[in-house]
Amino acid sequence: MVKTKNLTLMVTAAVLAALTCVATMVVQIPMPLKGYVNLGDVMVLTSVWLIGSPWGVAAAGIGSAMADLLTGYAYYAPATLIIKALMAVAAFYIAKCFMNGSYFKSLVGKVIGGAVAEIIMVAGYFVYAIILYGNVATAAAGIFGNAIQGAVGLIAGVLLTVALEKAGTKKLLGFDK
């Protein structure tokens, strides 16, 4: 029998994966290289900061890759799964280093962790685009759009996570320690 907390984590991760997919699909601003800027990173960061690792990492990677599969970008799905999971790992563990301090210190940890995560995203898609398209110039054309997406994801992800924490979401779900 699955323990109640484990079941809650699994269900919450599934919901967060679905929300990550939807956030990625709802607002799509097309970019020159067949990609698009989206709000998925908001949920990537929120997922891992809300429920931690490994469930938040799985929700971030799977939800983002599902969006690629559902929007006709299946050739990006394997890279997206890896890149978004790595983002979530970095965001979580860096933020975790700051969590035993004050509220301000915890917030700083989220900002630093989120910034590192977004750098991973920009670099990851740059490298994947080099592999996919075969040249650096074509890959470099996606950096600006990914950086914009990263900045929006970071700011909105921190704000959403703080709002959910202040609303007592972790306590409601039984994730506060």
mmCIF file of C-alpha atoms in Angstrom:
data_model
loop_
_atom_site.group_PDB
_atom_site.id
_atom_site.type_symbol
_atom_site.label_atom_id
_atom_site.label_comp_id
_atom_site.label_asym_id
_atom_site.label_seq_id
_atom_site.Cartn_x
_atom_site.Cartn_y
_atom_site.Cartn_z
ATOM 1 C CA MET A 1 0.000 0.000 0.000
ATOM 2 C CA VAL A 2 1.258 3.471 -0.918
ATOM 3 C CA LYS A 3 1.693 5.828 2.010
ATOM 4 C CA THR A 4 -0.573 8.880 2.004
ATOM 5 C CA LYS A 5 2.328 11.362 1.649
ATOM 6 C CA ASN A 6 3.786 9.392 -1.282
ATOM 7 C CA LEU A 7 0.407 9.257 -2.978
ATOM 8 C CA THR A 8 -0.062 12.990 -2.428
ATOM 9 C CA LEU A 9 3.387 13.631 -3.934
ATOM 10 C CA MET A 10 2.616 11.459 -6.967
ATOM 11 C CA VAL A 11 -0.740 13.092 -7.614
ATOM 12 C CA THR A 12 0.654 16.583 -7.059
ATOM 13 C CA ALA A 13 3.542 15.840 -9.438
ATOM 14 C CA ALA A 14 1.076 14.641 -12.086
ATOM 15 C CA VAL A 15 -1.011 17.802 -11.689
ATOM 16 C CA LEU A 16 2.116 19.973 -11.848
ATOM 17 C CA ALA A 17 3.294 18.139 -14.989
ATOM 18 C CA ALA A 18 -0.080 18.836 -16.584
ATOM 19 C CA LEU A 19 0.060 22.495 -15.508
ATOM 20 C CA THR A 20 3.603 22.772 -16.879
ATOM 21 C CA CYS A 21 2.386 21.366 -20.195
ATOM 22 C CA VAL A 22 -0.558 23.764 -20.308
ATOM 23 C CA ALA A 23 1.559 26.777 -19.294
ATOM 24 C CA THR A 24 3.933 25.907 -22.122
ATOM 25 C CA MET A 25 1.141 25.543 -24.664
ATOM 26 C CA VAL A 26 -1.201 28.421 -23.761
ATOM 27 C CA VAL A 27 1.055 31.383 -24.518
ATOM 28 C CA GLN A 28 3.401 30.742 -27.434
ATOM 29 C CA ILE A 29 5.302 33.532 -29.104
ATOM 30 C CA PRO A 30 6.918 32.087 -32.270
ATOM 31 C CA MET A 31 10.652 32.494 -32.739
ATOM 32 C CA PRO A 32 12.632 32.373 -36.009
ATOM 33 C CA LEU A 33 13.995 28.835 -35.508
ATOM 34 C CA LYS A 34 10.664 27.012 -35.297
ATOM 35 C CA GLY A 35 10.673 27.363 -31.523
ATOM 36 C CA TYR A 36 8.587 29.575 -29.305
ATOM 37 C CA VAL A 37 8.759 31.575 -26.098
ATOM 38 C CA ASN A 38 6.332 30.274 -23.470
ATOM 39 C CA LEU A 39 5.416 30.373 -19.770
ATOM 40 C CA GLY A 40 6.419 26.787 -19.027
ATOM 41 C CA ASP A 41 9.490 27.792 -17.021
ATOM 42 C CA VAL A 42 7.214 29.411 -14.452
ATOM 43 C CA MET A 43 5.837 25.964 -13.661
ATOM 44 C CA VAL A 44 9.224 24.239 -13.998
ATOM 45 C CA LEU A 45 10.550 26.361 -11.139
ATOM 46 C CA THR A 46 7.339 26.356 -9.120
ATOM 47 C CA SER A 47 7.042 22.562 -9.363
ATOM 48 C CA VAL A 48 10.452 21.848 -7.928
ATOM 49 C CA TRP A 49 10.269 24.537 -5.253
ATOM 50 C CA LEU A 50 6.820 23.389 -4.181
ATOM 51 C CA ILE A 51 7.332 19.620 -3.951
ATOM 52 C CA GLY A 52 11.109 19.217 -4.230
ATOM 53 C CA SER A 53 13.148 16.507 -5.837
ATOM 54 C CA PRO A 54 12.664 13.972 -7.412
ATOM 55 C CA TRP A 55 8.920 14.554 -7.969
ATOM 56 C CA GLY A 56 9.233 18.215 -8.919
ATOM 57 C CA VAL A 57 12.066 17.365 -11.305
ATOM 58 C CA ALA A 58 9.914 14.702 -12.966
ATOM 59 C CA ALA A 59 6.944 17.082 -13.231
ATOM 60 C CA ALA A 60 9.139 19.784 -14.804
ATOM 61 C CA GLY A 61 10.764 17.522 -17.378
ATOM 62 C CA ILE A 62 7.751 15.411 -18.290
ATOM 63 C CA GLY A 63 5.296 18.321 -18.464
ATOM 64 C CA SER A 64 7.619 20.336 -20.704
ATOM 65 C CA ALA A 65 8.374 17.388 -23.002
ATOM 66 C CA MET A 66 4.641 16.597 -23.266
ATOM 67 C CA ALA A 67 4.075 20.134 -24.556
ATOM 68 C CA ASP A 68 6.662 19.583 -27.287
ATOM 69 C CA LEU A 69 4.966 16.333 -28.276
ATOM 70 C CA LEU A 70 1.508 17.921 -28.353
ATOM 71 C CA THR A 71 2.503 21.052 -30.285
ATOM 72 C CA GLY A 72 4.387 19.452 -33.168
ATOM 73 C CA TYR A 73 7.911 19.853 -31.821
ATOM 74 C CA ALA A 74 8.539 16.172 -31.033
ATOM 75 C CA TYR A 75 12.141 16.490 -32.209
ATOM 76 C CA TYR A 76 12.711 18.836 -29.237
ATOM 77 C CA ALA A 77 11.042 16.550 -26.658
ATOM 78 C CA PRO A 78 14.129 14.481 -25.690
ATOM 79 C CA ALA A 79 16.249 17.606 -25.240
ATOM 80 C CA THR A 80 13.445 19.385 -23.412
ATOM 81 C CA LEU A 81 13.017 16.478 -20.990
ATOM 82 C CA ILE A 82 16.715 16.589 -20.099
ATOM 83 C CA ILE A 83 17.121 20.383 -20.099
ATOM 84 C CA LYS A 84 14.032 21.072 -17.965
ATOM 85 C CA ALA A 85 14.952 18.292 -15.532
ATOM 86 C CA LEU A 86 18.473 19.725 -15.178
ATOM 87 C CA MET A 87 16.974 23.174 -14.655
ATOM 88 C CA ALA A 88 14.767 21.830 -11.882
ATOM 89 C CA VAL A 89 17.657 20.015 -10.198
ATOM 90 C CA ALA A 90 19.794 23.164 -10.188
ATOM 91 C CA ALA A 91 16.958 25.425 -9.015
ATOM 92 C CA PHE A 92 16.030 23.056 -6.201
ATOM 93 C CA TYR A 93 19.466 22.295 -4.789
ATOM 94 C CA ILE A 94 20.742 25.858 -4.984
ATOM 95 C CA ALA A 95 17.585 27.186 -3.313
ATOM 96 C CA LYS A 96 17.819 24.417 -0.706
ATOM 97 C CA CYS A 97 21.257 25.707 0.353
ATOM 98 C CA PHE A 98 19.570 28.952 1.427
ATOM 99 C CA MET A 99 16.458 27.524 3.107
ATOM 100 C CA ASN A 100 17.719 27.233 6.677
ATOM 101 C CA GLY A 101 17.937 30.969 7.104
ATOM 102 C CA SER A 102 15.575 33.895 7.047
ATOM 103 C CA TYR A 103 12.737 34.458 4.618
ATOM 104 C CA PHE A 104 14.947 36.911 2.702
ATOM 105 C CA LYS A 105 17.750 34.344 2.471
ATOM 106 C CA SER A 106 15.273 31.771 1.155
ATOM 107 C CA LEU A 107 14.069 34.251 -1.472
ATOM 108 C CA VAL A 108 17.643 34.995 -2.533
ATOM 109 C CA GLY A 109 18.230 31.260 -2.881
ATOM 110 C CA LYS A 110 15.241 30.938 -5.184
ATOM 111 C CA VAL A 111 16.421 33.862 -7.320
ATOM 112 C CA ILE A 112 19.970 32.489 -7.601
ATOM 113 C CA GLY A 113 18.746 28.939 -8.201
ATOM 114 C CA GLY A 114 16.241 30.119 -10.777
ATOM 115 C CA ALA A 115 18.845 32.248 -12.557
ATOM 116 C CA VAL A 116 21.232 29.292 -12.784
ATOM 117 C CA ALA A 117 18.357 27.123 -14.031
ATOM 118 C CA GLU A 118 17.527 29.609 -16.770
ATOM 119 C CA ILE A 119 21.184 29.799 -17.818
ATOM 120 C CA ILE A 120 21.096 26.008 -18.115
ATOM 121 C CA MET A 121 18.000 26.326 -20.308
ATOM 122 C CA VAL A 122 19.566 28.901 -22.656
ATOM 123 C CA ALA A 123 22.836 26.960 -22.897
ATOM 124 C CA GLY A 124 21.066 23.608 -23.270
ATOM 125 C CA TYR A 125 18.887 24.720 -26.161
ATOM 126 C CA PHE A 126 21.873 26.473 -27.771
ATOM 127 C CA VAL A 127 23.885 23.239 -27.720
ATOM 128 C CA TYR A 128 20.895 21.213 -28.930
ATOM 129 C CA ALA A 129 20.295 23.676 -31.777
ATOM 130 C CA ILE A 130 23.934 23.313 -32.857
ATOM 131 C CA ILE A 131 23.432 19.548 -32.969
ATOM 132 C CA LEU A 132 20.047 19.861 -34.691
ATOM 133 C CA TYR A 133 20.863 22.541 -37.270
ATOM 134 C CA GLY A 134 24.589 21.967 -37.679
ATOM 135 C CA ASN A 135 25.871 25.502 -37.219
ATOM 136 C CA VAL A 136 26.505 28.001 -34.455
ATOM 137 C CA ALA A 137 24.973 31.005 -36.226
ATOM 138 C CA THR A 138 21.584 29.341 -36.552
ATOM 139 C CA ALA A 139 21.759 28.139 -32.951
ATOM 140 C CA ALA A 140 22.739 31.603 -31.706
ATOM 141 C CA ALA A 141 19.563 33.080 -33.209
ATOM 142 C CA GLY A 142 17.537 31.352 -30.474
ATOM 143 C CA ILE A 143 19.506 32.775 -27.549
ATOM 144 C CA PHE A 144 17.556 36.041 -27.299
ATOM 145 C CA GLY A 145 14.130 34.379 -27.229
ATOM 146 C CA ASN A 146 15.296 31.800 -24.704
ATOM 147 C CA ALA A 147 16.798 34.531 -22.527
ATOM 148 C CA ILE A 148 13.485 36.439 -22.572
ATOM 149 C CA GLN A 149 11.621 33.255 -21.691
ATOM 150 C CA GLY A 150 14.129 32.621 -18.898
ATOM 151 C CA ALA A 151 13.748 36.095 -17.413
ATOM 152 C CA VAL A 152 9.951 35.885 -17.444
ATOM 153 C CA GLY A 153 10.055 32.331 -16.057
ATOM 154 C CA LEU A 154 12.384 33.372 -13.246
ATOM 155 C CA ILE A 155 10.406 36.415 -12.143
ATOM 156 C CA ALA A 156 6.976 34.812 -12.434
ATOM 157 C CA GLY A 157 8.199 31.498 -10.979
ATOM 158 C CA VAL A 158 9.559 33.184 -7.857
ATOM 159 C CA LEU A 159 6.396 35.290 -7.480
ATOM 160 C CA LEU A 160 4.062 32.302 -7.935
ATOM 161 C CA THR A 161 6.049 30.133 -5.533
ATOM 162 C CA VAL A 162 6.121 32.857 -2.874
ATOM 163 C CA ALA A 163 2.360 33.360 -3.288
ATOM 164 C CA LEU A 164 1.697 29.618 -2.950
ATOM 165 C CA GLU A 165 3.936 29.387 0.110
ATOM 166 C CA LYS A 166 2.229 32.387 1.749
ATOM 167 C CA ALA A 167 -1.150 30.806 0.999
ATOM 168 C CA GLY A 168 -0.069 27.726 2.934
ATOM 169 C CA THR A 169 -0.066 25.344 -0.027
ATOM 170 C CA LYS A 170 2.821 23.253 1.310
ATOM 171 C CA LYS A 171 1.094 22.861 4.665
ATOM 172 C CA LEU A 172 -2.217 22.038 3.005
ATOM 173 C CA LEU A 173 -0.555 19.283 0.969
ATOM 174 C CA GLY A 174 1.494 18.081 3.957
ATOM 175 C CA PHE A 175 4.870 19.008 2.443
ATOM 176 C CA ASP A 176 6.032 21.370 5.172
ATOM 177 C CA LYS A 177 8.509 19.788 7.522
#
